[in-house]
């Protein structure tokens, strides 16, 4: 009994502690990222804010950094972002008399975020194309330049001057952009599968997976500044790509003709051409000076350590969120699983009324469907689907959505764990409870469940370890957890293996500690005292 | 002296997957009497006794439960589909071959949980009753132990105390000593004898012929799902003219 009480009071303590810490953290996080919590309360269009989405991974238009500078803007706890787009966004926000809030969003997430009202505008080096016009209303261009190719220095491609010369080369571009599409204008080219970000493209080039990267001139300049082993190939007039390389501000579809659209367009018109050129030059130069002033060491492990020293606060925040997701996801998932397991255990009995029978029938069906759907689809897809479809109704933050998704997902697995836990309890226990006249609810509550939960504790604990690892897929909706932070860090310093070595070690430490904790609890609550009962017999 | 009938079984039939386990069984159980059910393995003894408190649901027949304490269910057929099995289970308790003590509860809690959860007694009162019953079976010093720390005999004594604590109309014993080491059988049988002498209504499925002979008022011999012989111990063990009974008793003579 002491053990049982200990067990339940422990569970109770953990739940209350976590619920409390969960809510405070969930509220504290948006506080850090400006005044986003107002947005959650008032719906999307907060009168005082201009919320802009960008990748923060597309130099020199936008990039992320752990260092605060006068020109940089804080992006929540993920550090700062800077670049040409940030400066343009600042000028427009000032003209609109609004506070600028920048959200770091993956390229493919920008349009959904705009559509669902997470952001007011996309200023992310995005080109106005007929396809994008279907979902976005674009302003006039805020920058235009030439399309060039980035190649390796001292390579055969270095001296090319027309795109035709690349016909036997392997060329790569950014996924879902015109830079990928234009590659097919080169006859006979080997079109490499596109990648998501420029750091990844550069990585491909440097590792000889590709011979050239399509890029806009300022982007190429920025990349070449920080990678002396690369060169820019510009094309002769009429021998280059046929492409519109201007970039425009994207606003929500259907806003053209509104006062808001006109205000943004006016603000943009108020930035003269020479000012734009100057801002781009600054962005290209600043980026390179920032990089060169603090270079990582050449040694693999030394540079990993260097990354940790320079970005430990970003890693720490990501780790905290990962732990929060794992703990809350497991606790809420357990509660959901318990409810579902109990629903499953409510057997239809001959003496039940017809209403009760049909209610139980419907409940069993609903539980089956829930488990079927959430065990049968990847959590990543569940996250995208739920976040964006419910966003206009709930106005939730990615972290809140992430906690809900991981809880619901874990709940489906937990219900199966509880179900098999209930089945694992000896039938004699049920019969003894029946023979005292207990109702099925009393049997469950007093006898079966306490034993079922004990029996399935190893599986429940295993879900916790799984959640520590699997929470990383929630980066897809912008939850700033460990993996998300790692991609940001590696993207800004372009040292992938070294960054993810640190990430790997953090995950290992987390799962090791979790396993240790679980083993300790398991020993405490174990009723399987075989060793003890043998001693009692001999005594 | 005519005794009151507590349970009246009429035409009870049950089959599993087409195999008839109980064939048209009719018998009366009297208040304050100990009835033992004997017979070879697989004769349907356990299935029969488990029908009496609805752990099993028979296919056909009637079990009339005469309960002088509760007016509502007086004379009800407990096999009626509208009858809630818990109504009879809280008045007819059972002691199992495998003890089935609640593994997550101490001996004392095993004895109080039914009283508080089912009978609605206050915890302090339930503990008082539980203690007096634990004393009766000599288990009061183990009140705060978890079942896994007990020997088989101790477990079964605790299980008997658990049943007694419900203050049941009848206690069913389903081979209560079959899972015990030989040296532990006596401690359980002694307690059962004591209870029989106190006038508790007991229905006992057992292979302990000596016990059946000494304690029963009535012995039922079950073979292949039918009652082939019944009567007082003297009739069954000394004067039976039934070939099956004498054959069975000869085989088990060694235990007498």
CSV table of C-alpha atoms in Angstrom, one decimal, chain A residues 342-361 363-364 430 434 437-444, chain B residues 54 57 80-86 89:
chain,number,residue,atom,x,y,z
A,342,UNK,CA,-11.2,2.8,-19.8
A,343,UNK,CA,-13.7,3.5,-22.6
A,344,UNK,CA,-12.5,0.3,-24.3
A,345,UNK,CA,-12.8,-1.6,-21.0
A,346,UNK,CA,-16.5,-0.6,-20.6
A,347,UNK,CA,-18.0,-3.9,-21.9
A,348,UNK,CA,-21.5,-4.0,-23.2
A,349,UNK,CA,-23.5,-6.1,-20.8
A,350,UNK,CA,-26.8,-8.0,-21.4
A,351,UNK,CA,-28.6,-6.1,-18.6
A,352,UNK,CA,-27.6,-2.6,-19.9
A,353,UNK,CA,-30.4,-0.4,-21.3
A,354,UNK,CA,-30.6,0.0,-25.0
A,355,UNK,CA,-29.4,3.6,-24.7
A,356,UNK,CA,-26.4,2.5,-22.7
A,357,UNK,CA,-25.6,-0.3,-25.1
A,358,UNK,CA,-25.7,2.0,-28.1
A,359,UNK,CA,-23.6,4.7,-26.4
A,360,UNK,CA,-21.0,2.1,-25.5
A,361,UNK,CA,-21.1,0.8,-29.1
A,363,UNK,CA,-17.7,5.0,-27.9
A,364,UNK,CA,-15.9,1.8,-28.9
A,430,UNK,CA,-11.4,-9.7,-11.9
A,434,UNK,CA,-16.7,-9.8,-9.0
A,437,UNK,CA,-20.0,-7.8,-5.8
A,438,UNK,CA,-18.0,-5.0,-7.3
A,439,UNK,CA,-19.4,-3.3,-10.4
A,440,UNK,CA,-17.1,-3.3,-13.4
A,441,UNK,CA,-16.2,0.3,-12.7
A,442,UNK,CA,-15.2,-0.6,-9.1
A,443,UNK,CA,-13.2,-3.6,-10.4
A,444,UNK,CA,-11.3,-1.3,-12.8
B,54,UNK,CA,-22.9,-15.8,-11.8
B,57,UNK,CA,-23.8,-17.8,-17.1
B,80,UNK,CA,-33.0,-13.7,-15.4
B,81,UNK,CA,-31.3,-11.4,-18.0
B,82,UNK,CA,-32.6,-8.3,-16.2
B,83,UNK,CA,-31.0,-9.4,-13.0
B,84,UNK,CA,-27.8,-7.6,-12.2
B,85,UNK,CA,-25.2,-10.2,-11.2
B,86,UNK,CA,-23.6,-7.9,-8.7
B,89,UNK,CA,-22.3,-11.6,-5.9
